[in-house]
Coordinates of C-alpha atoms in Angstrom, one line a residue:
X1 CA 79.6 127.5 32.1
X2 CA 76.3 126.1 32.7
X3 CA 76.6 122.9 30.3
X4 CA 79.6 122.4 33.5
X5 CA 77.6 122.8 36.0
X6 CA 74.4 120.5 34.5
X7 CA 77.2 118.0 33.8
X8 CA 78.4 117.9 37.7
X9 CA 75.0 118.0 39.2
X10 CA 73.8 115.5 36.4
X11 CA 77.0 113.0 37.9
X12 CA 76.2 113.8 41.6
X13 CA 72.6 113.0 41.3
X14 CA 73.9 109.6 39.3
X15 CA 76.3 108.6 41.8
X16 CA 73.6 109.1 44.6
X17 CA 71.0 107.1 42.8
X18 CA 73.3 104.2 42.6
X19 CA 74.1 104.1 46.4
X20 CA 70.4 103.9 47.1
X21 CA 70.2 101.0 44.6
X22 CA 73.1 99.2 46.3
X23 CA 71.9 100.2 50.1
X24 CA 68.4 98.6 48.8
X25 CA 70.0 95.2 47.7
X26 CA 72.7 94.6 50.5
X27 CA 71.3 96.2 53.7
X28 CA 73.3 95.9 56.6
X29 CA 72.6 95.8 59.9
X30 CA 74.4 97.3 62.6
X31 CA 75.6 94.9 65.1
X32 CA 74.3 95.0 68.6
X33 CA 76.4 96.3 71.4
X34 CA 77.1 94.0 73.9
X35 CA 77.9 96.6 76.9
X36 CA 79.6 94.6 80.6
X37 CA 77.7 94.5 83.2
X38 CA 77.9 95.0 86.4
X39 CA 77.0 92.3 89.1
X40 CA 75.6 93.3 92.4
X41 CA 75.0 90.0 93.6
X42 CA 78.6 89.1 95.4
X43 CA 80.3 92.8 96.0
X44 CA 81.9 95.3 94.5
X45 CA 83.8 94.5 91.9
X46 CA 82.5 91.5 89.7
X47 CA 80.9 92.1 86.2
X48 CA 79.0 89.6 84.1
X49 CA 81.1 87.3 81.2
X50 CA 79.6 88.6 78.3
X51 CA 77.1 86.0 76.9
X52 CA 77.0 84.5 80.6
X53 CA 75.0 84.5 83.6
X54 CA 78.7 84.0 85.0
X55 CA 80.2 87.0 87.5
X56 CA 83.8 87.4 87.9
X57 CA 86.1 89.6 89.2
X58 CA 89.7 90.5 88.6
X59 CA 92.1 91.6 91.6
X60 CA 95.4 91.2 93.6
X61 CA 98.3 93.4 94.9
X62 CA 101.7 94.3 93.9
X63 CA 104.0 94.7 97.2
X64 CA 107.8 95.2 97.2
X65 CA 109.6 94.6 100.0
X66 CA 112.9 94.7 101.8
X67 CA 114.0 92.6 104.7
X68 CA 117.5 93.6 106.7
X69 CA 119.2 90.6 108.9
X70 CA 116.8 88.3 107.3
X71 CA 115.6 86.5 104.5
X72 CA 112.3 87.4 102.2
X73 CA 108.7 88.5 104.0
X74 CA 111.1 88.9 107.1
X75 CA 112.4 85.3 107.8
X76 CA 114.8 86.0 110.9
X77 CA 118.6 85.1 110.6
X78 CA 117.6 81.3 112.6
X79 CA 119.7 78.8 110.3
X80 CA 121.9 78.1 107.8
X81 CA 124.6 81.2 106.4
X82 CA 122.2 83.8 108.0
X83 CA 122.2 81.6 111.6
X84 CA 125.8 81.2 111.2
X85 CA 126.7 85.4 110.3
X86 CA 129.1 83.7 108.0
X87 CA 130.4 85.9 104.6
X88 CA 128.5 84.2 102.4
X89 CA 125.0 85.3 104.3
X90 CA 123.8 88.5 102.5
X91 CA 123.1 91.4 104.8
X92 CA 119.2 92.1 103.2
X93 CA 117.1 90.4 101.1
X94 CA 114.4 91.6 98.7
X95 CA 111.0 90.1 96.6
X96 CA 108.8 91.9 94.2
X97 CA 105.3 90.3 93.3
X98 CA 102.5 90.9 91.7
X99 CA 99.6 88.9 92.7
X100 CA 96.9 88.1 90.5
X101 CA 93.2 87.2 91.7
X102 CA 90.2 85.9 89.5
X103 CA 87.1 84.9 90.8
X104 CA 83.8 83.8 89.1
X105 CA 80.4 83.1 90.7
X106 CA 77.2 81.7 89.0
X107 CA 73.8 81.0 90.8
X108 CA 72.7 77.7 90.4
X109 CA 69.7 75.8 91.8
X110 CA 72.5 74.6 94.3
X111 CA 73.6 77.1 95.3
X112 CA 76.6 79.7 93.7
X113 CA 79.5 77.6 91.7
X114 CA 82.6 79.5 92.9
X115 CA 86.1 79.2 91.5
X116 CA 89.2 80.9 92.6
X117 CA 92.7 80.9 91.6
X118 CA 95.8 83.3 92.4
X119 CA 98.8 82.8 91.3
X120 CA 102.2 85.2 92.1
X121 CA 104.7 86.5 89.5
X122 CA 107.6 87.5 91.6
X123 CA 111.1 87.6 92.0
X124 CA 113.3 87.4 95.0
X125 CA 117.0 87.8 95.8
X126 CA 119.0 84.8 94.7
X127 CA 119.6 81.5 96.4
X128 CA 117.0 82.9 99.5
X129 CA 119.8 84.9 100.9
X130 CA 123.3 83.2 100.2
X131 CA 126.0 83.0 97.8
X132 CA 127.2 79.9 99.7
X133 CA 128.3 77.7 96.8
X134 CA 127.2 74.2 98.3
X135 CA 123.5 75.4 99.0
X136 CA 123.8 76.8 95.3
X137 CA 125.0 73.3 94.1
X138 CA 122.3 71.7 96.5
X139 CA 119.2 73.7 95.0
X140 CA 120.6 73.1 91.5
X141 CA 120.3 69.6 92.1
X142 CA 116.3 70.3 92.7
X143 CA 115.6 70.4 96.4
X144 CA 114.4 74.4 95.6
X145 CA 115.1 75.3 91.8
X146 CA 112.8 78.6 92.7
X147 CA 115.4 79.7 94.9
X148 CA 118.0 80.2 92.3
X149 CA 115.7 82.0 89.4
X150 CA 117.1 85.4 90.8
X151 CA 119.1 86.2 87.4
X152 CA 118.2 89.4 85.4
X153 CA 115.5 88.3 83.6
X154 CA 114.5 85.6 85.5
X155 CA 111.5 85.4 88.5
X156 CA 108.8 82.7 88.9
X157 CA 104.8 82.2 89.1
X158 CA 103.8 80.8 92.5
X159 CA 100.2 79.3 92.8
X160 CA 98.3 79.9 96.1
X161 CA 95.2 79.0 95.3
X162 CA 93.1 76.9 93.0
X163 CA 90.0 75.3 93.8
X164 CA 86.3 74.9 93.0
X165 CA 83.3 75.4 95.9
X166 CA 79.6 73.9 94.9
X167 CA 76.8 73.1 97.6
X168 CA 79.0 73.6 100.7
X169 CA 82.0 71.2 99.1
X170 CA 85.7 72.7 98.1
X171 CA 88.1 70.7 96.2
X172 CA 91.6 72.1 95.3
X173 CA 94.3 73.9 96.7
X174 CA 93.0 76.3 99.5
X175 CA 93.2 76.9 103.2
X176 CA 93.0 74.3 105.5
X177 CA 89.5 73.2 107.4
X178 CA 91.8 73.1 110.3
X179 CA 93.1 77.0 110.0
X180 CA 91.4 80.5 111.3
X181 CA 90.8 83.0 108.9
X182 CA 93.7 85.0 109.4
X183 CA 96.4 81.9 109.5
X184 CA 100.0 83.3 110.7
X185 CA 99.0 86.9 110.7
X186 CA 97.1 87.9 113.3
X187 CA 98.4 91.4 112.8
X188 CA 102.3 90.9 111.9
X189 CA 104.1 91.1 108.1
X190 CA 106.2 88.6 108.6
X191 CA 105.2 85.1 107.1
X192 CA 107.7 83.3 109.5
X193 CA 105.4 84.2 113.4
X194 CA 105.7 80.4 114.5
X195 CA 103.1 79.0 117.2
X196 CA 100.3 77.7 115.2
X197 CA 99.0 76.4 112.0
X198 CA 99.1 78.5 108.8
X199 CA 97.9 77.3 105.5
X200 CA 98.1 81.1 103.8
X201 CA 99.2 79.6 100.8
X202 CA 96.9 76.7 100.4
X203 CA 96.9 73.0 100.7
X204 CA 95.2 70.3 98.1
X205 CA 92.4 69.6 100.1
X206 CA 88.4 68.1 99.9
X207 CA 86.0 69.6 102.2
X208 CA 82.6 70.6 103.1
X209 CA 81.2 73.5 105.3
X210 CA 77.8 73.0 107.2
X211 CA 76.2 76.4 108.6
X212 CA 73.9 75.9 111.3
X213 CA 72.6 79.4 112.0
X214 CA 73.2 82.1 114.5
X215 CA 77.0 82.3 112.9
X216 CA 77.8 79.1 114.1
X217 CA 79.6 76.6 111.4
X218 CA 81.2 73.8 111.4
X219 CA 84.0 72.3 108.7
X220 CA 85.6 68.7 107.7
X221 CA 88.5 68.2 105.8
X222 CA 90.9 65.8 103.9
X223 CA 94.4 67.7 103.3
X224 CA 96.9 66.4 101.5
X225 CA 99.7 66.3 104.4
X226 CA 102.8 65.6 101.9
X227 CA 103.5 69.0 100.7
X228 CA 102.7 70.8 104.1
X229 CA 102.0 68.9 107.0
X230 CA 105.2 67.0 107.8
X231 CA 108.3 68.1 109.6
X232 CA 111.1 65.4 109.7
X233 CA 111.2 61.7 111.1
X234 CA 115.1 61.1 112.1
X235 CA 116.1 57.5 112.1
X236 CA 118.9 58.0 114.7
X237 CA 121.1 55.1 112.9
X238 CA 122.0 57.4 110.4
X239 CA 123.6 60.2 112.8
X240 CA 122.6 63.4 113.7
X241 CA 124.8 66.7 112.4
X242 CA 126.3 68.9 115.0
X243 CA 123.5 70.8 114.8
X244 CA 121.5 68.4 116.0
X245 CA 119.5 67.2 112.3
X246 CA 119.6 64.1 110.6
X247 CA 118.4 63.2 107.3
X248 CA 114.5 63.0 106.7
X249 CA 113.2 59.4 106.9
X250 CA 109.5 59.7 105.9
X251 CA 107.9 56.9 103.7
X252 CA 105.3 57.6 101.5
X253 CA 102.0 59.2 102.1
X254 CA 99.4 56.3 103.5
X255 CA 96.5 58.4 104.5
X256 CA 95.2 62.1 104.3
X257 CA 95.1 64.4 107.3
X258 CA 91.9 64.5 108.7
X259 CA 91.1 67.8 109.7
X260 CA 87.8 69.9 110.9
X261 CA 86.6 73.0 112.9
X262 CA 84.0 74.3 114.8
X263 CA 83.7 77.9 114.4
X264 CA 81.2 80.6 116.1
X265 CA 81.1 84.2 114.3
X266 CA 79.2 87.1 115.5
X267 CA 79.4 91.1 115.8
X268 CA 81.9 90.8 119.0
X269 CA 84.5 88.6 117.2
X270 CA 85.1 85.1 116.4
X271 CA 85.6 82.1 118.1
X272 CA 87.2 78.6 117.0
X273 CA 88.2 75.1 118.1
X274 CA 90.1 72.7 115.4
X275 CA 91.3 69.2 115.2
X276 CA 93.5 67.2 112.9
X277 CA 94.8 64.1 112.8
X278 CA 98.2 62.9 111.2
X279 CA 99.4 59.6 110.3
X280 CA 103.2 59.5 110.9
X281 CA 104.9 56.4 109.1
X282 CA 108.8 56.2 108.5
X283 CA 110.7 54.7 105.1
X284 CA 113.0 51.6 106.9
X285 CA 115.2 50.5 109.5
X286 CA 118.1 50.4 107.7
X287 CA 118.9 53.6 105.5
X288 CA 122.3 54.8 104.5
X289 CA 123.8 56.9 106.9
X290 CA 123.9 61.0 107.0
X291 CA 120.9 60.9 103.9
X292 CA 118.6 58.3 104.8
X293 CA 118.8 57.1 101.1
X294 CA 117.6 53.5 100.7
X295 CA 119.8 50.8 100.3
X296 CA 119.8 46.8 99.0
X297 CA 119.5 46.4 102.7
X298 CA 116.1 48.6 103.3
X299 CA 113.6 46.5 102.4
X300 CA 114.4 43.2 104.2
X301 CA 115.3 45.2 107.4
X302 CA 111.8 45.9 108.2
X303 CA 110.5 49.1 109.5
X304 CA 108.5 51.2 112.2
X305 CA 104.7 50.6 112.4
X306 CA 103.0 54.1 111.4
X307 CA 101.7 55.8 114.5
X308 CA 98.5 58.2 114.4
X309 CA 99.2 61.8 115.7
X310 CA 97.7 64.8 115.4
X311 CA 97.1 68.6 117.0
X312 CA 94.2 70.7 118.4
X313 CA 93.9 74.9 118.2
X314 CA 91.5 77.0 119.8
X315 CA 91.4 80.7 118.4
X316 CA 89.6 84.2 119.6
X317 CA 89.4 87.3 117.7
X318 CA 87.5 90.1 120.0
X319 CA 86.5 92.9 118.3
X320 CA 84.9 96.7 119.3
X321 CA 87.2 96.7 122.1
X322 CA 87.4 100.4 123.8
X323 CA 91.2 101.4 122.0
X324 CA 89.8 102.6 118.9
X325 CA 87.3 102.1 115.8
X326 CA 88.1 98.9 114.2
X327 CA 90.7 97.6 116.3
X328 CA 90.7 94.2 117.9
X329 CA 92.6 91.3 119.6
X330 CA 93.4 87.7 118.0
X331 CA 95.1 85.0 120.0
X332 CA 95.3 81.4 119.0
X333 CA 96.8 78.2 120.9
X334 CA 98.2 75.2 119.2
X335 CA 99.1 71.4 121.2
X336 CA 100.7 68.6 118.7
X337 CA 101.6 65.2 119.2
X338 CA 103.2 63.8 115.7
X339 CA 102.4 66.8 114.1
X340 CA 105.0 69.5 114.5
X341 CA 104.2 71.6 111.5
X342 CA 100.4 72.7 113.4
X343 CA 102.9 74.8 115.7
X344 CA 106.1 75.3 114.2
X345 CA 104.6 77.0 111.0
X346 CA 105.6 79.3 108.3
X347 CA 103.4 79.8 104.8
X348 CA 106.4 77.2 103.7
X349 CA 108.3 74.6 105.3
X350 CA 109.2 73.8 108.8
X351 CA 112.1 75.5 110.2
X352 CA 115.2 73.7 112.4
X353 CA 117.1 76.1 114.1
X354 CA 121.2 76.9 114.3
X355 CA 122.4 80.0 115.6
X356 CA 125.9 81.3 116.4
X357 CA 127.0 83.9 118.7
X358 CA 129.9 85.2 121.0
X359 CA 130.9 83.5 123.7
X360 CA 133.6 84.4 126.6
X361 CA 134.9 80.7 127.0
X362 CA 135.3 79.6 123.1
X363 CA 135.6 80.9 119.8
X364 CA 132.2 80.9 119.5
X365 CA 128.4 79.7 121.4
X366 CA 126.2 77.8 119.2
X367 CA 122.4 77.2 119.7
X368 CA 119.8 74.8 117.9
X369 CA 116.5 73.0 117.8
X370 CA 115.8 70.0 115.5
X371 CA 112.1 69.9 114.4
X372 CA 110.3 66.5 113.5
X373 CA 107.5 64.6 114.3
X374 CA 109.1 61.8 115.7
X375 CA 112.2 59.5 115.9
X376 CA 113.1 56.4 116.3
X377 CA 116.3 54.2 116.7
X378 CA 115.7 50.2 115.0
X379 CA 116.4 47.4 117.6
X380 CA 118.9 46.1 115.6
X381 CA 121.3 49.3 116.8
X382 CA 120.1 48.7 120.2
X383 CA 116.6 50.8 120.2
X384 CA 113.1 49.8 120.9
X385 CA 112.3 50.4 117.2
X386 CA 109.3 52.2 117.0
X387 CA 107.8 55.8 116.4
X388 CA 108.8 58.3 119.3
X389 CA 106.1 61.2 118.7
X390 CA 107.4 64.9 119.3
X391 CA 105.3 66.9 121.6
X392 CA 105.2 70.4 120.7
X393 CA 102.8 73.4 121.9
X394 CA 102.6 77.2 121.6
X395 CA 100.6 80.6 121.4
X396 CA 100.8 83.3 119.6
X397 CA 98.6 86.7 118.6
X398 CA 98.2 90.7 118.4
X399 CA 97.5 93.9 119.3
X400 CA 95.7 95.4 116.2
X401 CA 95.1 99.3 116.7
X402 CA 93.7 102.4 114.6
X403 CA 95.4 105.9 115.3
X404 CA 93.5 107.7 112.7
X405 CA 92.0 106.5 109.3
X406 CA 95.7 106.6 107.7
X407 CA 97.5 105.5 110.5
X408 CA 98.0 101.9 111.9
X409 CA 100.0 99.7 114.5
X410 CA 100.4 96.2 115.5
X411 CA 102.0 94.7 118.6
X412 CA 102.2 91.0 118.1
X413 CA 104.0 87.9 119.6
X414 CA 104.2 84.2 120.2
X415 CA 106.0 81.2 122.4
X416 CA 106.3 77.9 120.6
X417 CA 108.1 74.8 122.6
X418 CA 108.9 71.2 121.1
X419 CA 109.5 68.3 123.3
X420 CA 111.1 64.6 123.2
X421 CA 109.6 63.3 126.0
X422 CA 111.8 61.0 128.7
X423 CA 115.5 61.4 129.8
X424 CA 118.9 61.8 128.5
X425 CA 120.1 58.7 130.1
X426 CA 116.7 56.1 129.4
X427 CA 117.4 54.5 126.0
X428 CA 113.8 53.9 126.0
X429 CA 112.9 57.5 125.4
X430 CA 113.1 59.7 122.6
X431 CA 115.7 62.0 124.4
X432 CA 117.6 59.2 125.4
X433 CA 117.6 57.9 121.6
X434 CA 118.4 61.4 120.2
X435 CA 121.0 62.0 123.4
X436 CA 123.0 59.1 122.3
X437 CA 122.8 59.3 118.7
X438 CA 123.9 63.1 119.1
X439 CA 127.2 61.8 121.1
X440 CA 128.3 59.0 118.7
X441 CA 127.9 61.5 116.2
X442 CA 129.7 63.8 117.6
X443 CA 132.5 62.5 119.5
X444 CA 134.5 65.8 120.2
X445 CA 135.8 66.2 123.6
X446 CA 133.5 67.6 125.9
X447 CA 133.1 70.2 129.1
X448 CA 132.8 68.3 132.7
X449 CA 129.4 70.4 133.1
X450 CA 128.0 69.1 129.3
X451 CA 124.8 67.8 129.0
X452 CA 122.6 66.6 126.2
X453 CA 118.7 68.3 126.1
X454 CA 117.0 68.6 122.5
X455 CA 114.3 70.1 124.4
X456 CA 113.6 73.8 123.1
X457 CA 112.2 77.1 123.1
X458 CA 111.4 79.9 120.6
X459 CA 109.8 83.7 121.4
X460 CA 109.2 86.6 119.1
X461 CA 108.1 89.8 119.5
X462 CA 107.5 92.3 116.8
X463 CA 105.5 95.7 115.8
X464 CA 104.7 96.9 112.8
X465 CA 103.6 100.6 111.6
X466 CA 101.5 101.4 108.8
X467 CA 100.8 104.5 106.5
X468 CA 98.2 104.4 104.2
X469 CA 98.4 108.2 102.4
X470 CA 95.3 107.1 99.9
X471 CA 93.0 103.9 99.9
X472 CA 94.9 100.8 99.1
X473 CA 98.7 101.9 98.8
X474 CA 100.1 101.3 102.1
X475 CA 103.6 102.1 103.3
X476 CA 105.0 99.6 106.5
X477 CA 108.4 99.0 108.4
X478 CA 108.3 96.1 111.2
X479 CA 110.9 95.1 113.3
X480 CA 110.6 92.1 115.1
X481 CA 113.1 89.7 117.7
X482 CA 113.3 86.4 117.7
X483 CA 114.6 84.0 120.6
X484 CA 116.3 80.8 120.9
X485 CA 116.0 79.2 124.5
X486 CA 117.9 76.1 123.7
X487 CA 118.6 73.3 126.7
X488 CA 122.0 71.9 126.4
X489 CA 124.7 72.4 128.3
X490 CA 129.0 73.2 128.7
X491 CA 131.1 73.2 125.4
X492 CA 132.1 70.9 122.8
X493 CA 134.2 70.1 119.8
X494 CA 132.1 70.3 116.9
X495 CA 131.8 70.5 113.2
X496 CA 129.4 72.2 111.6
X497 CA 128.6 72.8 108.3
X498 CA 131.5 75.1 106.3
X499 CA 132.7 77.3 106.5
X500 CA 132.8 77.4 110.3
X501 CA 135.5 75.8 112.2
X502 CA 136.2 72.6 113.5
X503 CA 136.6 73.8 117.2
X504 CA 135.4 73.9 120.7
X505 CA 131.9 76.0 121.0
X506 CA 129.7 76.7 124.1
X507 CA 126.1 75.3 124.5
X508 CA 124.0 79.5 124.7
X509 CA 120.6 80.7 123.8
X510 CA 120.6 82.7 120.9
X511 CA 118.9 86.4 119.8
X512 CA 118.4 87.8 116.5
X513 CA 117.0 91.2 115.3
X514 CA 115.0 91.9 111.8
X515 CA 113.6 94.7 110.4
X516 CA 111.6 94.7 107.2
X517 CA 110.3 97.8 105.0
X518 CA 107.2 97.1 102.6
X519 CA 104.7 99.3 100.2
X520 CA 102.2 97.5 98.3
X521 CA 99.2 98.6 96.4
X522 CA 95.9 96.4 96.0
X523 CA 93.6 96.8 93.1

């Protein structure tokens, strides 16, 4: 027994002895710990890169929401199978996203290098809110291939925002130099509250930001006006649809908008004045008729000079008013000349509007509003040829109030008008070109008391309640109404676009009603 136990504690003490030998000829050293940091210098949430003297932060939201008589981010039921309360229009529409942030900051001898990028991963019910086969067959052919990735499966990413800022420059896709900090939402959900400018979703855009002190600053900008900034130029040769639209003639982009603001920030609220200008310059005289497509005839038929237009906004947020802790008032007020989109904005395009309704003198009334930035009719169809600009103006704001700290309302609104200035009867005139290209497009008997007035109107009113039970998950449901004051008058035989009727319908403003429900939790 004890020659085993001297022959295990002889073994131990030898297998010991050669560790130590080993540890002595390959030490090893135990790597350093490189722990994140975080950075204090921009707000709560960034953290140093690891090996950097760069801060970033990660963020973003995930909301889900629901829209009933109305497309996605409750878009009221103003045009195509929705406006027509046809049975291919679905009765709700629906969009999940989860929006992703990152930001990164570094401190530089000229100041902080900033870039910023979001970009959306979402899905949204199919074909924005039809199952009408020929706006299927229309999107498939490219003029919105995200509106038919609604498949299980399926979904899209959406970029918002992508841009650099260094010593008071930006360059990328951000907001506007033209638009107010809070864009279309001065207290509403909805991403369709027309009467001014709204760049939420960014523009590719170069500009540079000058602060003077005392909360005064001032902003110039070049914006890329082909993706945002244009509404339609009709060239009334090619015919205008019963609902008053023809087909887009725009040429090609000749100069950036030229934007800038001058803005005034300080503990009572916020006040701004912007500007822009907006060259406006049509394809050719001679385009084939109902698209506007170019023919072997275009080039040689000469077209329209370009015409300068542009728009002007003046903004007011007041703050610490008596209602309540943290609530406040923001109002803005758009004029355009030749640059519809600065008052009849969404976050995406331009709307034109076609509404039906009941009517107690024909099958059914129908209302519309064509939106562009100008037309014009060629000489050689008996025109004066050049650029009409469309006037356009409008005003818009909200309520914003605090019940208690889980507990909010907004009451919010807005008035938006567009204009083609002159007569119905002057040939001179934009109305009188749009009048008479409306009539030999549509040649269906008419009413003794018709009369032709593209002039129109648009008013919504909305409110919106919002629950937050615990910080950053909030719970909302708005309801809003939108209004369609349209000018023309009596009844006509028409054709719209299938599946309505060929038939006689009566000239009547229009109403429509939306509700959305939303939750959506930042991080």
């Amino acid at each position: 027994m004890k020659m085993v136990k001297s022959l295990i504690l002889g073994s131990a003490a030898g297998l010991i002895a050669m560790s130590g030998a080993q540890a002595a000829d390959l030490p090893v050293k135990a790597r350093p710990v490189e722990y994140v940091k975080i950075c204090s210098l921009y707000g709560a949430g960034f953290f140093y890169i690891p090996g950097t003297d760069t801060c970033i932060k990660l963020g973003g939201y995930l909301r889900v929401d629901t829209t009933f008589n109305g497309s996605i981010y409750d878009q009221p039921a103003w045009s195509g199978d929705l406006g027509q309360q046809n049975r291919f229009r679905d009765y709700f529409a629906a969009r999940s996203r989860m929006a992703l942030t990152v930001d990164t900051r570094t401190a530089t001898e000229y100041g902080v290098v900033r870039t910023f990028a979001q970009g959306d991963f979402q899905f949204t019910t199919f074909n924005s809110s039809s199952l009408n086969p020929t706006s299927i067959a229309t999107n498939a052919g490219g003029a919105s291939i995200s509106g038919l990735l609604g498949n299980p499966g399926e979904g899209y990413v959406a970029v918002e925002f992508v841009f650099i800022q260094f010593a008071g420059f930006t360059f990328g896709k951000s907001a506007s130099a033209y638009a107010t900090p809070w864009h279309g939402y001065p207290g509403n959900n909805s991403s369709f509250l027309l009467g001014g400018h709204d760049t939420v979703t960014g523009i590719n855009n170069i500009q540079y930001t000058a602060q003077f002190g005392n909360g005064v600053s001032g902003t110039i900008g070049l914006d890329d006006s082909v993706a945002f900034n244009r509404t339609n130029i009709f060239d009334l040769s090619t015919g205008l649809n019963a609902t008053g639209v023809g087909a887009n003639a725009y040429g090609g982009d000749h100069a950036p908008d030229v934007v800038g603001n001058i803005r005034i920030d300080q503990a009572w609220g916020l006040f701004q004045i912007s500007a822009a200008a907006h060259d406006v310059n049509a394809s050719y005289n001679i385009l084939t008729a109902a698209t506007a497509f170019p023919n072997n005839l275009s080039e040689i038929s000469g077209h329209p000079s370009d015409k300068w237009g542009g728009s002007v906004m003046a903004a007011l947020q007041i703050k610490n008013i008596p209602t309540g802790a943290g609530d406040d008032i923001k109002l803005d007020a758009s004029f355009a000349k030749g640059d519809t989109k600065n008052v009849i904005a969404t976050s995406s395009t331009s709307p034109s509007f076609a509404m039906f309704g009941g009517s107690g003198r024909t099958y059914q009334s129908i209302g519309f509003g064509a939106t562009s930035d100008a037309v014009y009719l060629p000489a050689i169809f008996g025109g004066t040829g050049d650029l009409k600009l469309t006037t356009a103006y409008g005003v818009r704001g909200a309520f914003n109030h605090n019940w208690d700290p889980y507990w909010s309302s907004s009451l919010f609104g807005s008035f938006s008008a567009v204009r083609y200035d002159g007569n119905a009867f002057d040939i001179t005139t934009a109305k009188g070109q749009f009048c008479a290209a409306y009539n030999l497009s549509n040649t269906g008997v008419k009413s003794a008391d018709y009369s032709c007035n593209p002039n129109y109107n648009v008013s919504q009113l909305g409110v919106v309640t919002r629950w937050t039970p615990v910080k950053n998950l909030t719970f909302s449901a708005e309801v809003m109404w939108f209004h369609l004051d349209q000018n023309f008058t009596g009844t006509s035989v028409l054709t719209p676009s299938a599946p309505k009727p060929t038939t006689t319908y009566e000239f009547k403003d229009q109403d429509t009603v939306s509700l959305n429900v939303r939750v959506q939790r930042n991080f």
